[in-house]
Tab-separated table of C-alpha atoms (C1' of nucleotides) in Angstrom:
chain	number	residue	atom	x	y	z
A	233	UNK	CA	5.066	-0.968	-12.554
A	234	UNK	CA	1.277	-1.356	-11.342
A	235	UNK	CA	0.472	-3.288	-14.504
A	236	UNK	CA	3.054	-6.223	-13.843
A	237	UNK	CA	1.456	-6.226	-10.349
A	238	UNK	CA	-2.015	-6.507	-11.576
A	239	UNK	CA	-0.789	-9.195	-14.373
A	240	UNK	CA	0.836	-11.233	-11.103
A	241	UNK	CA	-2.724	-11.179	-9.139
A	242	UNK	CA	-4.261	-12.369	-12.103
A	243	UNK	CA	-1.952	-15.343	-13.528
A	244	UNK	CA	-1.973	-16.357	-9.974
A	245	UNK	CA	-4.835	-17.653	-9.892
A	246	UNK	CA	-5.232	-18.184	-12.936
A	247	UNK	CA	-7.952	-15.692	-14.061
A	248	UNK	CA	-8.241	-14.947	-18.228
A	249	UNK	CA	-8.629	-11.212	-18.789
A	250	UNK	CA	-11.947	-11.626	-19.615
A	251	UNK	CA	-12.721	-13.287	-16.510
A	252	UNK	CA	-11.226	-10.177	-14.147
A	253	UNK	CA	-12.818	-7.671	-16.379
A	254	UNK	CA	-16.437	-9.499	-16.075
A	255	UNK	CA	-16.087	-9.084	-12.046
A	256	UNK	CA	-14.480	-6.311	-12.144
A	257	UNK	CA	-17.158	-4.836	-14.404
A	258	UNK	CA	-14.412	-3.021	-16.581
A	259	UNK	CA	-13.518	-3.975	-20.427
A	260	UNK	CA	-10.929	-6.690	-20.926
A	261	UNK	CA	-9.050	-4.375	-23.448
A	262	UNK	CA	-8.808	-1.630	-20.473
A	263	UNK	CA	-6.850	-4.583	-18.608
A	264	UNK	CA	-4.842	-5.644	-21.476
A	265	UNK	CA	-3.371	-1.904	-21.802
A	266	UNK	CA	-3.034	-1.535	-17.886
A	267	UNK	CA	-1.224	-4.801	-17.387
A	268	UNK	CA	1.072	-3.740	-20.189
A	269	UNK	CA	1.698	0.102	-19.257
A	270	UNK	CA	-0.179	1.025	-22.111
A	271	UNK	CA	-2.298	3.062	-19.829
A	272	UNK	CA	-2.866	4.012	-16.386
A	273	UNK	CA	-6.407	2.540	-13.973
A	274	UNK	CA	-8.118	5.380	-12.330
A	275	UNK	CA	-8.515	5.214	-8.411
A	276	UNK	CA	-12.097	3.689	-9.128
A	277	UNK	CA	-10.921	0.776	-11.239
A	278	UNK	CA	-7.927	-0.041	-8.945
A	279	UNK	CA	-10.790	-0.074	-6.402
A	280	UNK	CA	-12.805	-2.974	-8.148
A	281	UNK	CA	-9.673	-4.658	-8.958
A	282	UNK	CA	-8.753	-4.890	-5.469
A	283	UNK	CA	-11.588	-6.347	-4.031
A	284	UNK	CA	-11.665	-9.034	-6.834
A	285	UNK	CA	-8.593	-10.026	-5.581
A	286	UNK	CA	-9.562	-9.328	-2.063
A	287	UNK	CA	-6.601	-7.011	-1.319
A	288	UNK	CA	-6.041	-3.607	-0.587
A	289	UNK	CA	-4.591	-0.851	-2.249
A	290	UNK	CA	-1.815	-0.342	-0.886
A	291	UNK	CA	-0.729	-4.202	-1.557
A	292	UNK	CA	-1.146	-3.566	-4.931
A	293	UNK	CA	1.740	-1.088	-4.532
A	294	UNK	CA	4.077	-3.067	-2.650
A	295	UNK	CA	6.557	-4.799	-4.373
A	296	UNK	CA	6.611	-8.235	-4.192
A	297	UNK	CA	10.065	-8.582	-4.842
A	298	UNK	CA	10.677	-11.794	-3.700
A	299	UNK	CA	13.276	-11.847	-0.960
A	300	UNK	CA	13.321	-15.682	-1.099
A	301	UNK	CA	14.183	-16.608	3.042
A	302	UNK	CA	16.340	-14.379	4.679
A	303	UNK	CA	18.094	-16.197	8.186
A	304	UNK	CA	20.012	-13.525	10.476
A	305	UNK	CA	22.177	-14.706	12.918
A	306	UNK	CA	23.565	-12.736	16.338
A	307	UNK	CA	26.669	-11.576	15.475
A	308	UNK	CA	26.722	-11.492	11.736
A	309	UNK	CA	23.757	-8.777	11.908
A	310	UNK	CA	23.589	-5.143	10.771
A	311	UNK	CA	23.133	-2.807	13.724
A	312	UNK	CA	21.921	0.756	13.954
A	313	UNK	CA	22.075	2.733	16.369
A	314	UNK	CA	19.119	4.873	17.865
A	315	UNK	CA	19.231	8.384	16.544
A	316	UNK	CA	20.550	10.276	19.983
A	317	UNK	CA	20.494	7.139	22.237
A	318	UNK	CA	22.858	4.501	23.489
A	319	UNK	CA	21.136	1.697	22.660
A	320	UNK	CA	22.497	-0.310	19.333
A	321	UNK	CA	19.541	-2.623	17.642
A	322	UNK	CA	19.848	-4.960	15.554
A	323	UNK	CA	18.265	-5.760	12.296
A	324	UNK	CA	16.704	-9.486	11.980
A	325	UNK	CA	15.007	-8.363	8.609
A	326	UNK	CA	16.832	-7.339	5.313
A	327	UNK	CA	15.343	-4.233	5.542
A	328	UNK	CA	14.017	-3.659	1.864
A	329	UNK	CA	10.542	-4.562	2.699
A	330	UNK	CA	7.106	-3.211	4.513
A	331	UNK	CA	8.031	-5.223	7.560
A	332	UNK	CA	11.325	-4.455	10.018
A	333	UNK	CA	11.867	-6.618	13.176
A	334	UNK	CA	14.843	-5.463	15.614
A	335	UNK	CA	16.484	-6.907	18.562
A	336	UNK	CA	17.919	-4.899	21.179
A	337	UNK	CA	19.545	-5.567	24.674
A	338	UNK	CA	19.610	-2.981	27.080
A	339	UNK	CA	21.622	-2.589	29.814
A	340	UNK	CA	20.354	-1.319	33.497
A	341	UNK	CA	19.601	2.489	32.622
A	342	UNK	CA	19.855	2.139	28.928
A	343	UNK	CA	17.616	4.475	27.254
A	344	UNK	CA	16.589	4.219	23.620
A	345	UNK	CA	16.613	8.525	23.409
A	346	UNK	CA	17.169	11.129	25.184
A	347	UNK	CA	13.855	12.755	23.584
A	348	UNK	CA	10.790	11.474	22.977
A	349	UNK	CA	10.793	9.883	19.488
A	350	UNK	CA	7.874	9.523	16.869
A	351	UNK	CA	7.392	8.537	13.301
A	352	UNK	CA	4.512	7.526	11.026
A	353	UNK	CA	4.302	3.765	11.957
A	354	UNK	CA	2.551	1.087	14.324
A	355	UNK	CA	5.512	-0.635	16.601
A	356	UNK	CA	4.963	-3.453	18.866
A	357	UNK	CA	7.833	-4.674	21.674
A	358	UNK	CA	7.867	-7.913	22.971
A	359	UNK	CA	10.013	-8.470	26.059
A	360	UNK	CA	12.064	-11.856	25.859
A	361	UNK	CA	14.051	-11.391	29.252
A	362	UNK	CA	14.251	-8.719	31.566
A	363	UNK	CA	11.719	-5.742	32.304
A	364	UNK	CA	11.476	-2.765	29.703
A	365	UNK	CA	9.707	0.827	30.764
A	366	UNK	CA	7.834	2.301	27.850
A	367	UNK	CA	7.113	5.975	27.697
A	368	UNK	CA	4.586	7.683	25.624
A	369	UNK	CA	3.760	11.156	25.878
A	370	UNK	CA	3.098	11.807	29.226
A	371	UNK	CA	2.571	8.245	30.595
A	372	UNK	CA	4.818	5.425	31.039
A	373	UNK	CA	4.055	1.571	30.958
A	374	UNK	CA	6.177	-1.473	32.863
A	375	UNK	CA	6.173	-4.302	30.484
A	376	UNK	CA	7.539	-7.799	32.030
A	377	UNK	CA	9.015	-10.698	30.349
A	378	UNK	CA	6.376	-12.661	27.905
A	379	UNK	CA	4.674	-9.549	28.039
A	380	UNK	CA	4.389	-6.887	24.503
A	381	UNK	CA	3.105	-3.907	24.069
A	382	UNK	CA	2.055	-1.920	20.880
A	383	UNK	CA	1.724	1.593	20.110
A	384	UNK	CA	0.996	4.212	17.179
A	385	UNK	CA	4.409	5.306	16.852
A	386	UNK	CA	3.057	8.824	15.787
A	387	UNK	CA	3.048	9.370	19.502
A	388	UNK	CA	6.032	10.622	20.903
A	389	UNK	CA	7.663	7.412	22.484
A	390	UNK	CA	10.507	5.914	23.880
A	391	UNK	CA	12.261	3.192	25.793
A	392	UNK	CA	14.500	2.804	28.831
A	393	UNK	CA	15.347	-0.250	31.693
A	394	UNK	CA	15.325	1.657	34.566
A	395	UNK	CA	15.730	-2.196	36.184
A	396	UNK	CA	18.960	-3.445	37.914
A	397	UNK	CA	19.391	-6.385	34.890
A	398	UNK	CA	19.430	-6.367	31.554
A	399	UNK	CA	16.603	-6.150	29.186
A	400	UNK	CA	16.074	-8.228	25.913
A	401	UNK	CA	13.473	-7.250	23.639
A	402	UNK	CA	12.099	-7.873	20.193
A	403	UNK	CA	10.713	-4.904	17.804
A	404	UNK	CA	8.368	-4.985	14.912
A	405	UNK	CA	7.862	-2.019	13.363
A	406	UNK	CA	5.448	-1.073	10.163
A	407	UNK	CA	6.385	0.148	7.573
A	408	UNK	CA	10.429	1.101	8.936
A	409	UNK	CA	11.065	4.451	9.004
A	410	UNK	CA	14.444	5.031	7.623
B	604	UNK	CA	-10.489	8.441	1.705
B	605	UNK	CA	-7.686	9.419	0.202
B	606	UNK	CA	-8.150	12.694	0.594
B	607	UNK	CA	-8.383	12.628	4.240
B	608	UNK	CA	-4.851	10.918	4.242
B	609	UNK	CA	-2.878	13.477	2.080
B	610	UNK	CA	-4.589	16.431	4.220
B	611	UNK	CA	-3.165	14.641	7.481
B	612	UNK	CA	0.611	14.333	5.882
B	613	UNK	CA	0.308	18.025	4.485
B	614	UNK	CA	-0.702	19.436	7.988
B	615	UNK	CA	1.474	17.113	9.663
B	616	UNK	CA	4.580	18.556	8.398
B	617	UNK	CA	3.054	22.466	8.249
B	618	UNK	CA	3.342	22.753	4.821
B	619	UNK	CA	0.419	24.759	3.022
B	620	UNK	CA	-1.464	23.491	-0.637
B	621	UNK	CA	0.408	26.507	-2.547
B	622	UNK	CA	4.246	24.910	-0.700
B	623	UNK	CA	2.785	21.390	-1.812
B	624	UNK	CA	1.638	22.372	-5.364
B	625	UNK	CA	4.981	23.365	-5.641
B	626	UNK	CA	6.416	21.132	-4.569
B	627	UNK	CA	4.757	18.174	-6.260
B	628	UNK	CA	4.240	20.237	-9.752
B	629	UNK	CA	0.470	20.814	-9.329
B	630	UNK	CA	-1.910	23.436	-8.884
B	631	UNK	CA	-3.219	24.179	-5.391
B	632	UNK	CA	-6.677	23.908	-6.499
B	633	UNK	CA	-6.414	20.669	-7.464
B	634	UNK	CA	-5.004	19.613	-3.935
B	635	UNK	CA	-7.750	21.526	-2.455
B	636	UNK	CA	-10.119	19.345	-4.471
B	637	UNK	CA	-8.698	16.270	-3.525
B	638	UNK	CA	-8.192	16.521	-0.168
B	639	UNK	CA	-11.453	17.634	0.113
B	640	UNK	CA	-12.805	14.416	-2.187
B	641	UNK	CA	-14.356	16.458	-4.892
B	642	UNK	CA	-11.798	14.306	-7.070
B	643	UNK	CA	-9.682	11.729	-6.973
B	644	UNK	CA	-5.918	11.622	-8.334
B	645	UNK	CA	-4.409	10.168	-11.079
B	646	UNK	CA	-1.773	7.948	-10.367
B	647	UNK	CA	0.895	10.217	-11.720
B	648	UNK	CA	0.428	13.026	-9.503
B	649	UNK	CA	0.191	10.462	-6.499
B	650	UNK	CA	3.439	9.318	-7.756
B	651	UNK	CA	4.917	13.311	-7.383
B	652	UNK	CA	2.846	13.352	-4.119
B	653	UNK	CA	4.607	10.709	-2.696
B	654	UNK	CA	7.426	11.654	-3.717
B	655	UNK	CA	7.394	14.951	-1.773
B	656	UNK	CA	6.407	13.040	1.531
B	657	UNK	CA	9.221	10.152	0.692
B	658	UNK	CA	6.215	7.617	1.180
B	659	UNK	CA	5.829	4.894	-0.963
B	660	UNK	CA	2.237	4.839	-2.540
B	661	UNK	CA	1.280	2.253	-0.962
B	662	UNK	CA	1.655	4.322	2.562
B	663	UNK	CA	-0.563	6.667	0.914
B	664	UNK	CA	-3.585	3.943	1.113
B	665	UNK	CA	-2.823	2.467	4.471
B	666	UNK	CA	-4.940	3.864	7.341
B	667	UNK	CA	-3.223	5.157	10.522
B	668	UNK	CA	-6.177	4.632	12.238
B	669	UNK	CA	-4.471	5.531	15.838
B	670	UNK	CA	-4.944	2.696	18.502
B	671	UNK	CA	-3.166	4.205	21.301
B	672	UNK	CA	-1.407	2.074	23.690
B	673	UNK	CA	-1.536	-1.598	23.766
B	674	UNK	CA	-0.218	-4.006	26.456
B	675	UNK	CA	-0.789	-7.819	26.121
B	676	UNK	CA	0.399	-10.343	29.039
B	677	UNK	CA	0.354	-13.694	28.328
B	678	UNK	CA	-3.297	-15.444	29.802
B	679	UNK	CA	-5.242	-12.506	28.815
B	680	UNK	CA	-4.474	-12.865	24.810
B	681	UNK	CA	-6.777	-13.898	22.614
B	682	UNK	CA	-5.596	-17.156	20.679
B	683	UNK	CA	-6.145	-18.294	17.170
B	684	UNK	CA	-5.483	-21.895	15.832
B	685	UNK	CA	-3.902	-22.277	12.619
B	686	UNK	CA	-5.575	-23.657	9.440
B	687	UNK	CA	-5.373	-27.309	10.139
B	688	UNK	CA	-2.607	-27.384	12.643
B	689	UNK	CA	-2.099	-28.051	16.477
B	690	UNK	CA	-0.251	-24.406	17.313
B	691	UNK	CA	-2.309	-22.045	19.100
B	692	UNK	CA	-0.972	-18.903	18.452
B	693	UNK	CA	-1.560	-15.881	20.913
B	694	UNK	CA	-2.017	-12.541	19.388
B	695	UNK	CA	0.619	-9.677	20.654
B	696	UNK	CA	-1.204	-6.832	19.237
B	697	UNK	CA	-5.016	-5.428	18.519
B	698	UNK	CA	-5.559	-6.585	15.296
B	699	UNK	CA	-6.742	-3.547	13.773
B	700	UNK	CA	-3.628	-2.365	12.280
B	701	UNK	CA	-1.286	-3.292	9.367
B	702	UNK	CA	0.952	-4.934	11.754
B	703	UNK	CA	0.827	-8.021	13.487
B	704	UNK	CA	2.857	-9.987	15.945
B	705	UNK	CA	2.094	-13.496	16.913
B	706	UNK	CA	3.496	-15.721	20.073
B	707	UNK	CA	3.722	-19.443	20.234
B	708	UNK	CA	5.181	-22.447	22.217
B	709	UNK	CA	5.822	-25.434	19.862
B	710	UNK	CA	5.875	-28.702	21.575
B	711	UNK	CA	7.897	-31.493	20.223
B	712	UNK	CA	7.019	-32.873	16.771
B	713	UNK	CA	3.782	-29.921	16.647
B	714	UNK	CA	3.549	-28.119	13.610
B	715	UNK	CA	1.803	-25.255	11.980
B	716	UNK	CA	-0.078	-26.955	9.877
B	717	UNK	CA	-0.189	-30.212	7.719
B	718	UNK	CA	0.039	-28.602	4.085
B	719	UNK	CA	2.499	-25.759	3.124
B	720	UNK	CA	0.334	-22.603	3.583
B	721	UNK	CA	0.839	-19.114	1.144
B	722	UNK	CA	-0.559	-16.124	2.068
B	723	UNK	CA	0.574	-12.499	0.595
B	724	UNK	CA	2.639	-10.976	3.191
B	725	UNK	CA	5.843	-10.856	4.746
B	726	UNK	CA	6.613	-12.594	7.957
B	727	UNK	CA	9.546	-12.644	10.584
B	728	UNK	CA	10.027	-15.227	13.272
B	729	UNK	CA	12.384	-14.614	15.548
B	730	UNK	CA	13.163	-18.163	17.975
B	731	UNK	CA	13.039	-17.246	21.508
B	732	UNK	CA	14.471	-20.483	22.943
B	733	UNK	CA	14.405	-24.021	21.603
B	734	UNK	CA	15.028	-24.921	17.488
B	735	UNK	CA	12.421	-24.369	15.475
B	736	UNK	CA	12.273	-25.629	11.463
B	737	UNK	CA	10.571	-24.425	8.891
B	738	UNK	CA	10.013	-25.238	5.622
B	739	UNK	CA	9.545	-23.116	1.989
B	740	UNK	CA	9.430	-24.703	-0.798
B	741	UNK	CA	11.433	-27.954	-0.992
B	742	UNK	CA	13.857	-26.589	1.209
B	743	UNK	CA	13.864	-26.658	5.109
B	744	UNK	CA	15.860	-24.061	7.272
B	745	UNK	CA	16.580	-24.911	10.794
B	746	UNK	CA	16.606	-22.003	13.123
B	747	UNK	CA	17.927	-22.096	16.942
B	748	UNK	CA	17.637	-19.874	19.765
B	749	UNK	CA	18.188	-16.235	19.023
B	750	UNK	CA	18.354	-16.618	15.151
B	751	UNK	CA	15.450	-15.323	13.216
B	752	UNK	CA	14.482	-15.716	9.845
B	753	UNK	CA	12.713	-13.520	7.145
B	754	UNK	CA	10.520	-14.952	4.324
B	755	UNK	CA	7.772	-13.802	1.302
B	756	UNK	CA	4.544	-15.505	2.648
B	757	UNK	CA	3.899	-16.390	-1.068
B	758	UNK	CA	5.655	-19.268	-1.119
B	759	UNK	CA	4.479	-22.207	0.444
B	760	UNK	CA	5.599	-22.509	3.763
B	761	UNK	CA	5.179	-23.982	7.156
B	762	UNK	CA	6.705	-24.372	10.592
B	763	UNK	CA	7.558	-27.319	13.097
B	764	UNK	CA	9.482	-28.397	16.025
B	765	UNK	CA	11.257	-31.635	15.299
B	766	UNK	CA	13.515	-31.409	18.660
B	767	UNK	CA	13.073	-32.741	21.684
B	768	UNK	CA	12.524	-29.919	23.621
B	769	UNK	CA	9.510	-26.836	23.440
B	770	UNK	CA	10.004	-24.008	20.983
B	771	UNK	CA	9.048	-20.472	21.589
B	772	UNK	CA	8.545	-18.139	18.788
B	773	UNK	CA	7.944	-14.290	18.360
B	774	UNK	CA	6.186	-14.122	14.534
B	775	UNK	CA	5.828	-10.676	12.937
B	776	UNK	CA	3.353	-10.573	9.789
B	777	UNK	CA	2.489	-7.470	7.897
B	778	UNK	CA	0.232	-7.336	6.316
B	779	UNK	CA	-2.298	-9.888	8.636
B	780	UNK	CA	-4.301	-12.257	6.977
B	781	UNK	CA	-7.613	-12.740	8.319
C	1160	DG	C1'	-8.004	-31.062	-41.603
C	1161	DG	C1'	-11.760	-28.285	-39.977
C	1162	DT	C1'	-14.339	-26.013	-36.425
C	1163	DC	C1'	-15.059	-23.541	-32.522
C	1164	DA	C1'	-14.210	-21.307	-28.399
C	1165	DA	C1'	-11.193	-18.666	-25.714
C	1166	DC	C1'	-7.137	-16.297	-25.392
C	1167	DG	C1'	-4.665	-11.509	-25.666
C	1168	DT	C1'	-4.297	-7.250	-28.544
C	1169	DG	C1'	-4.773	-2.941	-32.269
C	1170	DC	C1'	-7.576	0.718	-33.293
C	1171	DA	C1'	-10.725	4.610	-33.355
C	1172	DG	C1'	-14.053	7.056	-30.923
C	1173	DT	C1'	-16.218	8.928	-26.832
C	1174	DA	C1'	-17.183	10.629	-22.635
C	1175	DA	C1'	-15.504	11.442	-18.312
C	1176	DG	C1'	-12.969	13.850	-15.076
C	1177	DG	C1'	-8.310	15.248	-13.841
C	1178	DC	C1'	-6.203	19.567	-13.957
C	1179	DT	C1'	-5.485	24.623	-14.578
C	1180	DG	C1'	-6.047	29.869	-14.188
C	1181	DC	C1'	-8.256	33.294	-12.155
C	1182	DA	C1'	-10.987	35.468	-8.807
C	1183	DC	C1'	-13.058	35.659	-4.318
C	1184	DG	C1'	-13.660	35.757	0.984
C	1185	DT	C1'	-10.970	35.193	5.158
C	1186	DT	C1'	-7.400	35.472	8.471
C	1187	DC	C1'	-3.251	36.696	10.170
C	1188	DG	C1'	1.070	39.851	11.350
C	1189	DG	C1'	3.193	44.313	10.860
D	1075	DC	C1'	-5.058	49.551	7.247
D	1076	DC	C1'	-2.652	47.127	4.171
D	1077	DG	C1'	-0.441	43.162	2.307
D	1078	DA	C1'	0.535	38.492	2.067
D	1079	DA	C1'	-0.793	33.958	2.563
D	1080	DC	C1'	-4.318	30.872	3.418
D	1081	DG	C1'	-8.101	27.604	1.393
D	1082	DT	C1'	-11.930	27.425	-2.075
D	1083	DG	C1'	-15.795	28.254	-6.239
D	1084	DC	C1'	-16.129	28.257	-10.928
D	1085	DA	C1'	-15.642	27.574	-15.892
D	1086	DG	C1'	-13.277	25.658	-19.329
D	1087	DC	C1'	-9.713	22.940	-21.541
D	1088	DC	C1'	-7.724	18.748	-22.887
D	1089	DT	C1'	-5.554	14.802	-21.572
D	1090	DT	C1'	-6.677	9.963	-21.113
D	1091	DA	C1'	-9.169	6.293	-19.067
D	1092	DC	C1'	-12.399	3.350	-20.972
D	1093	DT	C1'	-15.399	0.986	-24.471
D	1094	DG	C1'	-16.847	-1.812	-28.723
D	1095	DC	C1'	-15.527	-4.229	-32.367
D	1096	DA	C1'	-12.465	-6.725	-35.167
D	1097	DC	C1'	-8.298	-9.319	-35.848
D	1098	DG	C1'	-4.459	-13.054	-35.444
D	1099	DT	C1'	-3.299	-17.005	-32.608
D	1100	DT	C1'	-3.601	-21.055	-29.888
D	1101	DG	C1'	-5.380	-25.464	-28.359
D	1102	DA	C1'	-9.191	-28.898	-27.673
D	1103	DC	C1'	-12.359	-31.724	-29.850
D	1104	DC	C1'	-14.690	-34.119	-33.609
DNA sequence: GGTCAACGTGCAGTAAGGCTGCACGTTCGG
DNA sequence: CCGAACGTGCAGCCTTACTGCACGTTGACC
């Protein structure tokens, strides 16, 4: 619920209701019934609240559920496997949040698809050992060891070692698609 | 706007207002409106719009402002010190986006800073070689070579190298904090 | 104990604007 | 040439976000 959200910012740092409502330049009774689902902010209100709180939007949607600290270790991992592709990731974050981080090895002519791939998301590869060959759309990109690259996933992508060793790479992506 | 964003996910999947009216339980002239800006949504129908597009809300608010291609090798980054601390961190991606990815070396004994540092986000650090340790809270975690580790930026945290030898990190944030 | 300020909330009223139904001009395929 | 589907202008309804004021409560201070 929006309102607990809002109620969170607030307590945080230790704001009164009155307080908010002066800089947000809204009532404090309009907060009172927001922060208790009483009723719902308009667009333009969620606006003002955000930048009192110097957020975005969209942060005030995100749930904060607190995933305490999460440790993944190789081997006792969840992997998934790339839809179409040989190459099995796996997952170094739980995997219920707005952040996913994967770790893949591929072996010499290991391809991540056999088609181009794309999804509503920024991704960004950082090559740990090896060298990785990125494609996207037409054009394709070497990327060595220490080196990362980051793309609008929206464009048709995808990933292959077309070296003779194998290739270890790291792989944030935001937010996962599913 | 807002309204640019829904009109990109519509078109995006070749659906038409009257299919996504439908869909959602609205009438296509109120799409039409708000895509076009003349108003702006309640929260309830961007709850059923979201819904159709199995996007979170927040998604709906985040701009896929599309930066291409980005390649990064290590020399030509640009670096940013942390807030009271000896790492220099070297940025893996633009900085524009909702997604960052940070790379460090920790030399023996260096930490991220001398206070325990919250921020609202989510962050993933993955160890490339070397331990590294890093502290929430009142409790430490220590995290070698391959491991990673997943934590809510809310809490207090911070990271050092208390081995002998360098630590090299891959650090995934979303969203950045300026 | 008394006072006072600040807290969060109930209530009634208002004004705003989210939302709908219908009609219109346009563009496409058959 | 017709029909269907597209996106949009308009007028009106009616939900509801939002306000102002008053109330009960708490805690600091004298």
């Amino acid at each position: 619920m929006i309102g607990d959200r809002l109620h969170e910012l607030r307590t945080e740092r230790g704001m009164s209701l009155r307080a908010l409502a002066e800089q947000a330049g809204v009532s404090p009774t309009l907060l009172s019934q927001i922060e208790r689902g009483v009723t719902e902010p308009s667009l333009s209100t969620l606006r003002r609240l955000a930048g009192v709180f110097g957020a975005s939007i969209a942060s005030l949607f995100e749930d904060p559920a607190a995933p305490a600290v999460w440790i993944s270790r190789p081997g006792e991992r969840t992997t998934l496997g790339a839809p179409n592709g040989q190459i099995r990731y796996e997952r170094l974050t739980p995997g219920n949040g707005q952040l996913e981080v994967l770790h893949a090895v591929l072996a010499p002519g290991e391809v991540s698809s056999e088609e181009l791939w794309s999804h509503p998301s920024m991704e960004c590869v950082y090559v740990v050992s090896g060298t990785l060959t990125v494609q996207v759309e037409r054009s394709s990109y070497t990327v060595a060891a220490g080196e990362s690259l980051t793309l609008d996933s929206n464009r048709p992508h995808r990933y292959l070692n077309d070296s003779a060793t194998n290739t270890e790479i790291v792989l944030a992506i935001n937010p996962p698609t599913p």
